[in-house]
Every structure is written in C-alpha cells, then in structure tokens.
GROMACS .gro file of C-alpha atoms in nm:
model
  498
    1MET     CA    1   0.462  -1.370   5.176
    2VAL     CA    2   0.464  -1.015   5.039
    3ASN     CA    3   0.135  -0.884   4.907
    4GLY     CA    4   0.095  -0.980   4.540
    5LEU     CA    5   0.052  -0.617   4.435
    6GLY     CA    6   0.332  -0.480   4.651
    7ASN     CA    7   0.301  -0.160   4.848
    8GLY     CA    8   0.359   0.077   4.556
    9VAL     CA    9   0.480   0.346   4.795
   10THR     CA   10   0.826   0.293   4.934
   11GLY     CA   11   1.000   0.153   4.626
   12THR     CA   12   1.300   0.072   4.847
   13ALA     CA   13   1.461  -0.141   4.577
   14ALA     CA   14   1.509   0.168   4.361
   15GLY     CA   15   1.671   0.401   4.607
   16GLY     CA   16   1.354   0.470   4.809
   17ALA     CA   17   1.164   0.626   4.517
   18PRO     CA   18   0.808   0.520   4.434
   19GLU     CA   19   0.770   0.305   4.125
   20ARG     CA   20   0.646   0.592   3.907
   21LEU     CA   21   0.986   0.760   3.955
   22TRP     CA   22   1.201   0.457   3.875
   23THR     CA   23   1.436   0.486   3.579
   24GLY     CA   24   1.530   0.212   3.337
   25GLU     CA   25   1.892   0.239   3.443
   26ASP     CA   26   1.802   0.195   3.812
   27ILE     CA   27   1.590  -0.113   3.742
   28ALA     CA   28   1.852  -0.276   3.520
   29VAL     CA   29   2.137  -0.211   3.764
   30ARG     CA   30   1.939  -0.353   4.055
   31LEU     CA   31   1.836  -0.672   3.876
   32LEU     CA   32   2.178  -0.735   3.723
   33ARG     CA   33   2.334  -0.683   4.065
   34PHE     CA   34   2.103  -0.955   4.196
   35TYR     CA   35   2.232  -1.183   3.919
   36ASP     CA   36   2.596  -1.111   4.001
   37GLU     CA   37   2.562  -1.137   4.378
   38LYS     CA   38   2.282  -1.385   4.448
   39THR     CA   39   2.283  -1.643   4.169
   40SER     CA   40   2.530  -1.904   4.054
   41THR     CA   41   2.661  -1.732   3.743
   42ARG     CA   42   2.826  -2.058   3.635
   43ALA     CA   43   2.495  -2.245   3.636
   44ILE     CA   44   2.278  -1.962   3.496
   45THR     CA   45   2.392  -1.746   3.208
   46ARG     CA   46   2.313  -1.377   3.208
   47LEU     CA   47   2.081  -1.433   2.911
   48GLN     CA   48   1.890  -1.706   3.097
   49PHE     CA   49   1.855  -1.473   3.394
   50VAL     CA   50   1.720  -1.182   3.188
   51GLU     CA   51   1.483  -1.417   3.009
   52HIS     CA   52   1.339  -1.533   3.342
   53VAL     CA   53   1.307  -1.173   3.459
   54GLY     CA   54   1.098  -1.121   3.146
   55TYR     CA   55   0.875  -1.421   3.222
   56LEU     CA   56   0.818  -1.304   3.579
   57LEU     CA   57   0.744  -0.945   3.479
   58PHE     CA   58   0.494  -1.071   3.222
   59LEU     CA   59   0.313  -1.278   3.484
   60LYS     CA   60   0.328  -1.004   3.748
   61LEU     CA   61   0.198  -0.732   3.514
   62ASP     CA   62  -0.073  -0.965   3.389
   63HIS     CA   63  -0.185  -1.020   3.749
   64GLU     CA   64  -0.168  -0.651   3.840
   65ARG     CA   65  -0.378  -0.548   3.542
   66SER     CA   66  -0.644  -0.806   3.629
   67GLN     CA   67  -0.669  -0.660   3.980
   68ARG     CA   68  -0.741  -0.304   3.874
   69PRO     CA   69  -1.082  -0.173   3.985
   70GLY     CA   70  -1.398  -0.195   3.774
   71ARG     CA   71  -1.378  -0.129   3.402
   72PHE     CA   72  -1.000  -0.074   3.422
   73ALA     CA   73  -0.939  -0.441   3.496
   74ARG     CA   74  -0.819  -0.664   3.215
   75LYS     CA   75  -0.888  -1.033   3.192
   76SER     CA   76  -0.584  -1.227   3.302
   77VAL     CA   77  -0.405  -1.414   3.025
   78ALA     CA   78  -0.256  -1.659   3.276
   79PRO     CA   79  -0.482  -1.884   3.485
   80GLU     CA   80  -0.658  -1.685   3.756
   81GLY     CA   81  -0.444  -1.653   4.069
   82ALA     CA   82  -0.133  -1.794   3.897
   83TRP     CA   83   0.099  -1.522   4.027
   84PRO     CA   84  -0.001  -1.529   4.398
   85LYS     CA   85   0.029  -1.908   4.392
   86LEU     CA   86   0.377  -1.883   4.241
   87THR     CA   87   0.499  -1.651   4.517
   88ASP     CA   88   0.408  -1.912   4.780
   89LEU     CA   89   0.609  -2.192   4.620
   90GLY     CA   90   0.968  -2.309   4.662
   91GLY     CA   91   1.193  -2.601   4.576
   92ASP     CA   92   1.031  -2.888   4.385
   93ALA     CA   93   0.689  -2.724   4.407
   94LEU     CA   94   0.816  -2.404   4.244
   95HIS     CA   95   0.991  -2.597   3.967
   96SER     CA   96   0.689  -2.814   3.886
   97GLY     CA   97   0.443  -2.525   3.928
   98LEU     CA   98   0.633  -2.296   3.692
   99THR     CA   99   0.688  -2.581   3.445
  100ASP     CA  100   0.313  -2.655   3.436
  101LEU     CA  101   0.229  -2.285   3.396
  102MET     CA  102   0.475  -2.245   3.111
  103ARG     CA  103   0.335  -2.551   2.935
  104GLU     CA  104  -0.021  -2.427   2.967
  105LEU     CA  105   0.063  -2.084   2.827
  106ASP     CA  106   0.274  -2.246   2.552
  107ASP     CA  107  -0.027  -2.440   2.424
  108GLN     CA  108  -0.010  -2.358   2.053
  109ALA     CA  109  -0.346  -2.525   1.996
  110SER     CA  110  -0.528  -2.317   2.257
  111SER     CA  111  -0.870  -2.192   2.155
  112ARG     CA  112  -0.813  -1.872   2.351
  113SER     CA  113  -0.724  -1.598   2.104
  114ASP     CA  114  -0.604  -1.378   2.391
  115ARG     CA  115  -0.315  -1.616   2.458
  116ARG     CA  116  -0.131  -1.570   2.129
  117VAL     CA  117   0.125  -1.337   2.286
  118ALA     CA  118   0.167  -1.569   2.585
  119GLY     CA  119   0.207  -1.859   2.343
  120MET     CA  120   0.513  -1.686   2.198
  121VAL     CA  121   0.654  -1.560   2.530
  122PHE     CA  122   0.652  -1.914   2.668
  123ARG     CA  123   0.721  -2.101   2.343
  124ASP     CA  124   0.947  -2.395   2.440
  125ALA     CA  125   1.029  -2.212   2.766
  126GLN     CA  126   1.173  -2.403   3.061
  127PRO     CA  127   1.250  -2.295   3.418
  128TRP     CA  128   1.598  -2.306   3.565
  129ASP     CA  129   1.726  -2.640   3.690
  130LEU     CA  130   1.572  -2.776   4.007
  131GLY     CA  131   1.886  -2.690   4.203
  132ARG     CA  132   1.840  -2.320   4.127
  133MET     CA  133   1.490  -2.284   4.275
  134ALA     CA  134   1.612  -2.110   4.592
  135GLU     CA  135   1.760  -1.834   4.375
  136LEU     CA  136   1.445  -1.814   4.164
  137ALA     CA  137   1.227  -1.790   4.476
  138LYS     CA  138   1.438  -1.499   4.602
  139LEU     CA  139   1.413  -1.327   4.265
  140ILE     CA  140   1.034  -1.358   4.281
  141THR     CA  141   0.982  -1.255   4.644
  142GLU     CA  142   1.258  -0.995   4.680
  143GLN     CA  143   1.281  -0.829   4.339
  144ILE     CA  144   0.951  -0.875   4.152
  145ASP     CA  145   0.656  -0.934   4.384
  146PRO     CA  146   0.687  -0.642   4.630
  147TYR     CA  147   0.638  -0.373   4.366
  148GLN     CA  148   0.364  -0.246   4.137
  149TRP     CA  149   0.528  -0.270   3.798
  150ARG     CA  150   0.232  -0.122   3.611
  151LEU     CA  151   0.307   0.213   3.779
  152ILE     CA  152   0.650   0.235   3.618
  153PRO     CA  153   0.650   0.461   3.308
  154GLN     CA  154   0.638   0.247   2.994
  155THR     CA  155   0.951   0.406   2.849
  156GLU     CA  156   1.150   0.325   3.163
  157LEU     CA  157   1.028  -0.034   3.185
  158GLY     CA  158   1.119  -0.085   2.821
  159ARG     CA  159   1.457   0.082   2.864
  160ALA     CA  160   1.534  -0.143   3.162
  161PHE     CA  161   1.470  -0.460   2.965
  162THR     CA  162   1.665  -0.329   2.667
  163ILE     CA  163   1.964  -0.244   2.889
  164MET     CA  164   1.956  -0.592   3.042
  165LEU     CA  165   1.948  -0.754   2.699
  166ARG     CA  166   2.244  -0.542   2.591
  167ALA     CA  167   2.431  -0.674   2.895
  168CYS     CA  168   2.390  -1.024   2.746
  169ARG     CA  169   2.602  -0.941   2.440
  170GLU     CA  170   2.853  -1.222   2.494
  171ASP     CA  171   2.581  -1.485   2.543
  172ILE     CA  172   2.399  -1.372   2.228
  173ASP     CA  173   2.721  -1.367   2.024
  174ARG     CA  174   2.771  -1.734   2.114
  175LYS     CA  175   2.452  -1.828   1.929
  176ILE     CA  176   2.650  -1.888   1.611
  177ASP     CA  177   2.410  -2.157   1.491
  178THR     CA  178   2.144  -1.895   1.415
  179GLY     CA  179   2.381  -1.606   1.347
  180GLN     CA  180   2.256  -1.377   1.624
  181THR     CA  181   2.413  -1.040   1.700
  182LEU     CA  182   2.321  -0.713   1.870
  183THR     CA  183   2.308  -0.412   1.640
  184PRO     CA  184   2.426  -0.090   1.811
  185PHE     CA  185   2.143   0.157   1.866
  186PRO     CA  186   2.328   0.452   1.707
  187VAL     CA  187   2.337   0.253   1.382
  188LEU     CA  188   1.967   0.168   1.404
  189ASN     CA  189   1.875   0.528   1.484
  190ALA     CA  190   2.059   0.640   1.170
  191VAL     CA  191   1.883   0.372   0.964
  192VAL     CA  192   1.531   0.471   1.067
  193LYS     CA  193   1.612   0.835   0.994
  194ILE     CA  194   1.740   0.757   0.642
  195LEU     CA  195   1.427   0.551   0.577
  196ASP     CA  196   1.219   0.846   0.700
  197VAL     CA  197   1.002   0.617   0.912
  198GLY     CA  198   0.678   0.786   1.014
  199PRO     CA  199   0.358   0.721   1.212
  200ASP     CA  200   0.172   0.580   0.910
  201ASP     CA  201   0.433   0.315   0.831
  202ILE     CA  202   0.415  -0.058   0.892
  203VAL     CA  203   0.764  -0.186   0.974
  204ILE     CA  204   0.889  -0.544   0.962
  205ASP     CA  205   1.214  -0.722   1.040
  206PRO     CA  206   1.227  -1.076   0.891
  207ALA     CA  207   1.530  -1.172   1.107
  208CYS     CA  208   1.450  -0.971   1.419
  209GLY     CA  209   1.671  -1.127   1.689
  210THR     CA  210   1.592  -0.947   2.016
  211GLY     CA  211   1.366  -0.694   1.840
  212SER     CA  212   1.590  -0.390   1.882
  213THR     CA  213   1.544  -0.289   1.516
  214LEU     CA  214   1.166  -0.281   1.557
  215ILE     CA  215   1.188  -0.082   1.880
  216ALA     CA  216   1.415   0.178   1.717
  217ALA     CA  217   1.161   0.210   1.435
  218TYR     CA  218   0.868   0.237   1.678
  219GLN     CA  219   1.040   0.513   1.874
  220GLU     CA  220   1.118   0.705   1.555
  221MET     CA  221   0.762   0.662   1.424
  222GLN     CA  222   0.607   0.810   1.737
  223SER     CA  223   0.314   0.586   1.656
  224THR     CA  224   0.033   0.509   1.896
  225ASP     CA  225  -0.021   0.169   1.732
  226PRO     CA  226   0.210  -0.103   1.870
  227ALA     CA  227   0.083  -0.334   1.594
  228ALA     CA  228   0.271  -0.117   1.341
  229ILE     CA  229   0.584  -0.327   1.400
  230ALA     CA  230   0.626  -0.701   1.351
  231GLY     CA  231   0.911  -0.948   1.321
  232ALA     CA  232   1.012  -1.309   1.269
  233ASP     CA  233   1.310  -1.525   1.361
  234LEU     CA  234   1.401  -1.893   1.339
  235ASP     CA  235   1.545  -1.899   1.694
  236ALA     CA  236   1.274  -1.967   1.953
  237GLN     CA  237   1.466  -1.800   2.237
  238MET     CA  238   1.514  -1.484   2.030
  239CYS     CA  239   1.141  -1.483   1.949
  240ARG     CA  240   1.058  -1.503   2.318
  241LEU     CA  241   1.297  -1.221   2.405
  242ALA     CA  242   1.189  -1.003   2.112
  243THR     CA  243   0.824  -1.042   2.210
  244LEU     CA  244   0.898  -0.942   2.570
  245ASN     CA  245   1.116  -0.654   2.451
  246ILE     CA  246   0.837  -0.519   2.231
  247LEU     CA  247   0.571  -0.563   2.499
  248PHE     CA  248   0.772  -0.376   2.761
  249ASN     CA  249   0.875  -0.096   2.522
  250THR     CA  250   0.540  -0.033   2.354
  251GLY     CA  251   0.274  -0.121   2.610
  252ARG     CA  252   0.114  -0.361   2.362
  253PRO     CA  253  -0.171  -0.549   2.536
  254PHE     CA  254  -0.086  -0.904   2.636
  255SER     CA  255  -0.412  -1.020   2.474
  256ASP     CA  256  -0.313  -0.892   2.128
  257PRO     CA  257  -0.172  -1.109   1.847
  258ALA     CA  258   0.196  -1.184   1.896
  259PRO     CA  259   0.425  -0.920   1.740
  260VAL     CA  260   0.686  -1.184   1.652
  261LYS     CA  261   0.657  -1.517   1.473
  262LEU     CA  262   0.879  -1.823   1.497
  263ALA     CA  263   0.954  -1.882   1.131
  264ASP     CA  264   1.232  -1.935   0.879
  265THR     CA  265   1.153  -1.635   0.662
  266LEU     CA  266   1.353  -1.752   0.362
  267THR     CA  267   1.133  -2.057   0.312
  268HIS     CA  268   0.824  -1.841   0.251
  269LYS     CA  269   0.726  -1.648  -0.061
  270VAL     CA  270   0.538  -1.383   0.137
  271PRO     CA  271   0.623  -1.159   0.434
  272VAL     CA  272   0.541  -1.402   0.714
  273VAL     CA  273   0.582  -1.162   1.003
  274ARG     CA  274   0.230  -1.020   1.024
  275GLU     CA  275  -0.095  -1.182   1.133
  276ASP     CA  276  -0.292  -0.997   0.864
  277SER     CA  277  -0.225  -0.955   0.493
  278THR     CA  278  -0.130  -0.586   0.518
  279LEU     CA  279   0.188  -0.528   0.321
  280PRO     CA  280   0.470  -0.356   0.509
  281THR     CA  281   0.591  -0.015   0.396
  282VAL     CA  282   0.935  -0.047   0.558
  283ALA     CA  283   1.169  -0.343   0.611
  284ILE     CA  284   1.489  -0.336   0.816
  285CYS     CA  285   1.698  -0.650   0.834
  286ASN     CA  286   2.035  -0.743   0.985
  287PRO     CA  287   2.034  -1.106   0.870
  288PRO     CA  288   2.267  -1.383   0.986
  289PHE     CA  289   2.603  -1.348   0.816
  290ARG     CA  290   2.651  -1.712   0.905
  291SER     CA  291   2.385  -1.960   1.011
  292ASP     CA  292   2.301  -2.329   1.018
  293GLY     CA  293   1.946  -2.251   0.905
  294VAL     CA  294   1.785  -2.394   0.593
  295VAL     CA  295   1.928  -2.259   0.268
  296PRO     CA  296   1.638  -2.214   0.023
  297ASN     CA  297   1.642  -2.393  -0.309
  298ALA     CA  298   1.432  -2.396  -0.626
  299THR     CA  299   1.169  -2.616  -0.461
  300MET     CA  300   1.112  -2.366  -0.178
  301ARG     CA  301   1.181  -2.041  -0.362
  302ASP     CA  302   1.127  -2.060  -0.735
  303ASP     CA  303   1.090  -1.679  -0.719
  304PHE     CA  304   1.463  -1.640  -0.643
  305LEU     CA  305   1.697  -1.569  -0.931
  306ALA     CA  306   1.987  -1.751  -0.763
  307TYR     CA  307   2.068  -1.914  -0.430
  308GLY     CA  308   2.350  -1.774  -0.223
  309ASP     CA  309   2.448  -1.702   0.138
  310PHE     CA  310   2.201  -1.574   0.393
  311PRO     CA  311   2.249  -1.197   0.337
  312THR     CA  312   2.217  -1.245  -0.042
  313ASN     CA  313   1.901  -1.450   0.004
  314PHE     CA  314   1.747  -1.196   0.240
  315LEU     CA  315   1.816  -0.923  -0.016
  316GLN     CA  316   1.630  -1.126  -0.275
  317HIS     CA  317   1.349  -1.210  -0.033
  318LEU     CA  318   1.276  -0.844   0.033
  319MET     CA  319   1.316  -0.749  -0.332
  320VAL     CA  320   1.054  -1.011  -0.424
  321THR     CA  321   0.805  -0.985  -0.138
  322LEU     CA  322   0.787  -0.611  -0.067
  323GLY     CA  323   0.521  -0.405  -0.239
  324SER     CA  324   0.599  -0.122  -0.476
  325GLY     CA  325   0.711   0.189  -0.287
  326ALA     CA  326   0.828   0.002   0.022
  327ARG     CA  327   1.163   0.115   0.164
  328ALA     CA  328   1.427  -0.123   0.293
  329ALA     CA  329   1.763  -0.132   0.467
  330VAL     CA  330   1.961  -0.458   0.469
  331PHE     CA  331   2.292  -0.521   0.644
  332VAL     CA  332   2.539  -0.714   0.428
  333PRO     CA  333   2.906  -0.818   0.453
  334ASP     CA  334   3.157  -0.697   0.197
  335GLY     CA  335   3.134  -1.029   0.013
  336VAL     CA  336   2.779  -0.954  -0.098
  337LEU     CA  337   2.903  -0.631  -0.258
  338PHE     CA  338   3.163  -0.791  -0.486
  339GLY     CA  339   3.100  -1.168  -0.481
  340ALA     CA  340   3.030  -1.358  -0.803
  341GLY     CA  341   2.744  -1.600  -0.868
  342ALA     CA  342   2.426  -1.543  -0.669
  343ALA     CA  343   2.551  -1.216  -0.517
  344ALA     CA  344   2.623  -1.066  -0.860
  345THR     CA  345   2.285  -1.181  -0.991
  346ALA     CA  346   2.109  -1.024  -0.692
  347ARG     CA  347   2.295  -0.694  -0.736
  348ARG     CA  348   2.200  -0.667  -1.102
  349ALA     CA  349   1.835  -0.748  -1.024
  350LEU     CA  350   1.826  -0.491  -0.744
  351LEU     CA  351   1.946  -0.215  -0.975
  352LYS     CA  352   1.689  -0.315  -1.237
  353ASN     CA  353   1.387  -0.353  -1.006
  354CYS     CA  354   1.456  -0.116  -0.715
  355ASP     CA  355   1.597   0.228  -0.652
  356VAL     CA  356   1.918   0.129  -0.474
  357HIS     CA  357   2.004   0.478  -0.362
  358THR     CA  358   2.249   0.452  -0.070
  359LEU     CA  359   2.529   0.230   0.054
  360LEU     CA  360   2.678   0.290   0.400
  361ARG     CA  361   3.022   0.138   0.466
  362LEU     CA  362   3.013   0.078   0.842
  363PRO     CA  363   3.301   0.118   1.087
  364THR     CA  364   3.497  -0.200   1.147
  365GLY     CA  365   3.476  -0.418   1.457
  366MET     CA  366   3.119  -0.343   1.570
  367PHE     CA  367   2.945  -0.679   1.543
  368HIS     CA  368   2.931  -1.009   1.357
  369ARG     CA  369   3.256  -1.203   1.375
  370LYS     CA  370   3.510  -0.930   1.439
  371GLY     CA  371   3.702  -0.961   1.113
  372VAL     CA  372   3.389  -0.924   0.898
  373LYS     CA  373   3.329  -0.584   0.743
  374SER     CA  374   2.966  -0.474   0.730
  375ASN     CA  375   2.757  -0.241   0.518
  376ILE     CA  376   2.396  -0.129   0.483
  377LEU     CA  377   2.216  -0.118   0.148
  378PHE     CA  378   1.916   0.116   0.128
  379PHE     CA  379   1.663   0.072  -0.152
  380THR     CA  380   1.304   0.143  -0.250
  381LYS     CA  381   1.103  -0.132  -0.419
  382SER     CA  382   0.962  -0.038  -0.758
  383THR     CA  383   0.823  -0.205  -1.068
  384PRO     CA  384   1.047  -0.280  -1.365
  385LYS     CA  385   1.041  -0.015  -1.637
  386PRO     CA  386   0.869  -0.126  -1.962
  387ASN     CA  387   1.172  -0.020  -2.165
  388GLY     CA  388   1.403  -0.244  -1.961
  389GLN     CA  389   1.601   0.046  -1.816
  390PRO     CA  390   1.712   0.016  -1.451
  391VAL     CA  391   1.503   0.182  -1.182
  392THR     CA  392   1.818   0.294  -1.001
  393GLN     CA  393   1.972   0.613  -1.133
  394ASN     CA  394   2.257   0.675  -0.889
  395LEU     CA  395   2.405   0.481  -0.598
  396TRP     CA  396   2.546   0.709  -0.330
  397VAL     CA  397   2.824   0.561  -0.117
  398TYR     CA  398   2.912   0.697   0.228
  399ASP     CA  399   3.235   0.587   0.394
  400ALA     CA  400   3.202   0.573   0.774
  401ARG     CA  401   3.473   0.306   0.786
  402THR     CA  402   3.811   0.450   0.692
  403GLY     CA  403   4.003   0.542   1.004
  404ASN     CA  404   3.709   0.448   1.228
  405HIS     CA  405   3.759   0.118   1.413
  406ARG     CA  406   3.504   0.048   1.684
  407THR     CA  407   3.436  -0.227   1.936
  408ASP     CA  408   3.123  -0.344   2.116
  409THR     CA  409   3.236  -0.224   2.457
  410GLY     CA  410   3.569  -0.043   2.473
  411ASN     CA  411   3.509   0.200   2.188
  412PRO     CA  412   3.143   0.172   2.079
  413VAL     CA  413   2.989   0.376   1.800
  414THR     CA  414   2.795   0.688   1.897
  415GLU     CA  415   2.521   0.896   1.740
  416ALA     CA  416   2.788   1.148   1.636
  417ASP     CA  417   2.951   0.887   1.412
  418PHE     CA  418   2.649   0.907   1.181
  419ASP     CA  419   2.539   1.269   1.210
  420ASP     CA  420   2.720   1.369   0.891
  421PHE     CA  421   2.586   1.064   0.706
  422VAL     CA  422   2.226   1.144   0.799
  423ALA     CA  423   2.267   1.509   0.704
  424ALA     CA  424   2.430   1.421   0.370
  425CYS     CA  425   2.149   1.181   0.277
  426MET     CA  426   1.877   1.445   0.329
  427PRO     CA  427   1.610   1.199   0.450
  428GLY     CA  428   1.267   1.303   0.330
  429GLY     CA  429   1.420   1.552   0.088
  430ASP     CA  430   1.500   1.551  -0.283
  431ILE     CA  431   1.771   1.293  -0.342
  432THR     CA  432   1.881   1.474  -0.658
  433GLU     CA  433   2.001   1.762  -0.440
  434ARG     CA  434   2.259   1.552  -0.259
  435THR     CA  435   2.618   1.675  -0.297
  436GLU     CA  436   2.944   1.483  -0.295
  437SER     CA  437   3.199   1.526  -0.017
  438GLU     CA  438   3.517   1.368   0.112
  439ARG     CA  439   3.317   1.070   0.241
  440PHE     CA  440   3.013   1.077   0.012
  441ARG     CA  441   3.033   0.988  -0.358
  442ARG     CA  442   2.782   0.928  -0.639
  443TYR     CA  443   2.805   0.636  -0.882
  444PRO     CA  444   2.577   0.649  -1.193
  445VAL     CA  445   2.392   0.321  -1.251
  446ASN     CA  446   2.530   0.271  -1.601
  447GLU     CA  447   2.880   0.275  -1.455
  448LEU     CA  448   2.779  -0.006  -1.221
  449LEU     CA  449   2.602  -0.215  -1.485
  450ASP     CA  450   2.888  -0.179  -1.730
  451HIS     CA  451   3.118  -0.358  -1.488
  452PRO     CA  452   3.116  -0.735  -1.567
  453ALA     CA  453   3.063  -0.823  -1.200
  454VAL     CA  454   2.820  -0.535  -1.124
  455THR     CA  455   3.035  -0.469  -0.818
  456PHE     CA  456   2.915  -0.255  -0.529
  457ASP     CA  457   3.259  -0.263  -0.365
  458LEU     CA  458   3.284   0.111  -0.412
  459LYS     CA  459   3.495   0.374  -0.242
  460ALA     CA  460   3.391   0.715  -0.121
  461ASN     CA  461   3.713   0.797   0.061
  462LEU     CA  462   4.039   0.751  -0.130
  463ALA     CA  463   4.242   0.679   0.185
  464PRO     CA  464   4.350   0.312   0.199
  465GLU     CA  465   4.161   0.085   0.436
  466VAL     CA  466   4.353  -0.084   0.716
  467ASP     CA  467   4.284  -0.455   0.763
  468ASP     CA  468   4.084  -0.510   1.081
  469PHE     CA  469   4.150  -0.842   1.248
  470GLY     CA  470   4.034  -0.735   1.595
  471SER     CA  471   4.223  -0.756   1.923
  472PRO     CA  472   4.409  -1.077   2.022
  473LYS     CA  473   4.122  -1.158   2.260
  474GLU     CA  474   3.863  -1.111   1.984
  475ILE     CA  475   4.063  -1.331   1.746
  476ALA     CA  476   4.105  -1.605   2.009
  477THR     CA  477   3.734  -1.594   2.094
  478GLU     CA  478   3.636  -1.623   1.729
  479ILE     CA  479   3.871  -1.919   1.677
  480ALA     CA  480   3.725  -2.091   1.985
  481ASP     CA  481   3.371  -2.035   1.853
  482LEU     CA  482   3.462  -2.180   1.513
  483LEU     CA  483   3.624  -2.484   1.676
  484ASP     CA  484   3.313  -2.541   1.890
  485THR     CA  485   3.096  -2.532   1.580
  486ALA     CA  486   3.330  -2.768   1.393
  487ALA     CA  487   3.329  -3.010   1.687
  488MET     CA  488   2.949  -3.008   1.692
  489HIS     CA  489   2.932  -3.098   1.323
  490PHE     CA  490   3.190  -3.377   1.364
  491ARG     CA  491   2.984  -3.521   1.651
  492GLU     CA  492   2.677  -3.522   1.428
  493VAL     CA  493   2.873  -3.707   1.158
  494ALA     CA  494   3.008  -3.957   1.412
  495GLU     CA  495   2.660  -4.026   1.549
  496ALA     CA  496   2.528  -4.087   1.198
  497LEU     CA  497   2.796  -4.346   1.119
  498PRO     CA  498   2.712  -4.716   1.173
   0.00000   0.00000   0.00000
C-alpha cells in the first residue's frame, strides 16, 4: 500500500511537478485519461466517474487535514482511519466497505452538526457495481492516495473538478427528467458583471444544477466568505456534484453547513437555499425549461398570480420571495416572453413590482434542447408604488442572437461575444445614461403595458432571425431523447393498468 498521505514531493502523475505546482488542466487531463484508458466506459458513465473522483477527493482531503500537526489539524468528518482502511480493500470488501461508509455519512438524522456537508455529498450515493471494484481500487491507489491533495492551490483543485464536470456535458444533457443543462461560463461571467456582484452580496441559485452559477458569482465577488453562496436543486445527484464543486472551488470547511439543499424550490414560499434566515441580495437562476418535477398549484403557492411552465414559475418565485433591492437574472425561453396566460400575467406583475431593466437575447444553439431559443431577464425587486404606477421605467433589449449561432463544443461562445453587451449596460453606473446602438434598444414601460399581451418578444436588431434547428446530429439526438421520455411515461401507464 502507498502511504495514506503520499510523498508530496515527486508528483509524478502531473509531469513530475510537486503538488503545489499542479494545474487544474493537468489534473483533469490525467484523471479523464484514466477513465478513457482504464475503466469500462460502457459500464461507467463519465459523470459517474467524476462523481466518484469527487467522493474520493473528499475522503482523502478530510483524512489529510486530520493528520496535520498540532493546532492545524481538523477533526475528521469521516470515521477515524476511514481512508487508510479504504486503500487496503479490494473486490467485495471494497464494495461493502465503501457502501457502509457512504451510508454512515449519508445519515440525515445524525446528531453531528459537522456532518451536514458530508450528508449532502453522500446523499443517496452508491458505489460502482461490484464488477467494477478492480477499476475503483486502481483509481484509489494509483491516482488519489499517493498524493497530498491539500497542497494543491485551491483555485487549481476547483478548476480541475469544474473541467471534469464540463466534460460530462452529454451525460448531464440526458437528465431530461429534471431539466439539467450546463450554462457556458462566458454567459455566467457576463451575468455576474451586469448584476454588479460584490463582496458584500449573498448569492443564491434556486435551481443550481452543478453549481457553476454560484462559483462564477463567488469568483466575481472576490469574497473571503464561502457561505456567501448557496443553492438548491431537486436532483440528488446534482446536489452532490454542486456541493463538491463548491467545496473544491472555495475551500469551504467540510464541517460547515451544506452550501446546497435537496429541495423543490417552487413548492416553498421562502428562499429555501440557506440554513439561516438571511435574505439573499442576488439571485441567478437557469431553471429547467422542461422537467417532470412538481408543478405548483394554489394549495402549494397561493402567493403566485398564475401557474405556468417552470421558467414562468421561477420568475414568479423570485419576484415574490426576494427582498426589496435584491437583483436577479433568470434564463427564460422565448415562449415566456410572448406566451399568453400565466406568462403574460407574470410579465405584467414583473413590470409593476420590479425594475425589469435588461433583456439579453442569447445566441442560438448553446444549451437546452437545441431548437429552443434562450434569453436572460435582469430585474431588481422593489415595492409597488402607492399610485399604482409600474416600477419599471424602461426595458433595454440587447440582441446577441442575430447572426450568431453557437454550439456547445464545435463553436462555443466566448467572453468576446458579450464584451459589447457588458459595456453597453454600464454595470454599477447610471442606467439612465445608457445609449441605443445597432444591437441595443430601449422600450418605455408604457409601450409594453399598452400591448394587450404585454409582450417582451422585442427586437433590438432589425435583421431577420434565421430559424435554428441545430445540426442533423443534434436533431436526431433530441428526437431520441424525446422518444425515451415518451417510452418511460407509457411504461408507467402500462404498469398502473390492471
């Protein structure tokens, strides 16, 4: 067996450099190469592999920190000696040992307050199948155990895990049942700039997925308080991954309260993402555009004005639950901008109760089912005016879509795609000093409210849009996903029949 703390000197797995010189790219490439070359990629998905890397790094770091000398040592969250014992196991013993450890750390009724993070990391977690234990043992003894992971710079460890999660794009896109997707970082970086996120803010994401939104906010804040970000999601696997992602990117102590909650946000009348009652100052949300989650009704949410699709309901949720002065950015499909019924009711209420100041029409083809066009609505929560006049004065629309088709991999968006947008919005400046341009146009609120449908389907660029149906491969993949979902629902109906 290799020493549980590794040698910390040679770092041969990262090109001979000591751990303190490792880069996130080096770590991610090495571990993903192990997946490609030394595991059965048919039996283990890339997402399952990265998730297990996260579990093992959590346990290894927890052990390393408990072994530090004197007052620098931290009490182990896992049972004492759990990691060294794990490195000695193989086969059936490794499978049963890891299963027992996961169950112990997943104990939601534990009286140990320092295990709240572990309780989320291992919530409903299960090891690979018994037949994959030889590969798991090699991952432990060859890739994780020989090295001192606590010596790696926090930014590089976080970057490595983020890169590995991004490599799981196809696996995450298949999670149609909970509407998961990966938001490109250039988009998120633009969002946090427009919201003028700073070190005194408290940022939430009520549909956080892998936590990338919260990490982008944390990096922009330059905060020293990892507890300044918090999220929730109804998908247990996403909650596990988001928690690990935040831990590795922020250095948040493993004994702290969990930064992510497993919850269906729309069934709660309050922001459920934080342990305390502190109201958030910023909310960023890329909600499911399609999901099999619970659709709220009057019994659950009598504070909603109407009940629509998930993006419409998330808009209402934030409009209702945020405190006055809080800033928000919510991703929505085109249908929310012009749809009738609940969508129209929500749009009118937003204009009346919030300063809906900016609408960004995103490039086509980036995420969410490829034919769906996406947008971001930016608003600041306010209190209704006594005279009944709308809080919003002008809605500024920026067109980053026309003539700008992008894809997840072949032609991804870049920071440069949003430089002009950020500059035009003057984040932190006087919004009344904004000026119109070829892609940036102002719409007075009365013009919006005078329209019978209160439509937000507004143009900033007069050039006609080209329908974006994606590549033949993207179309075929989407059809296959829809057929899989339909088959699942028909099976449920068949099983329910006598």
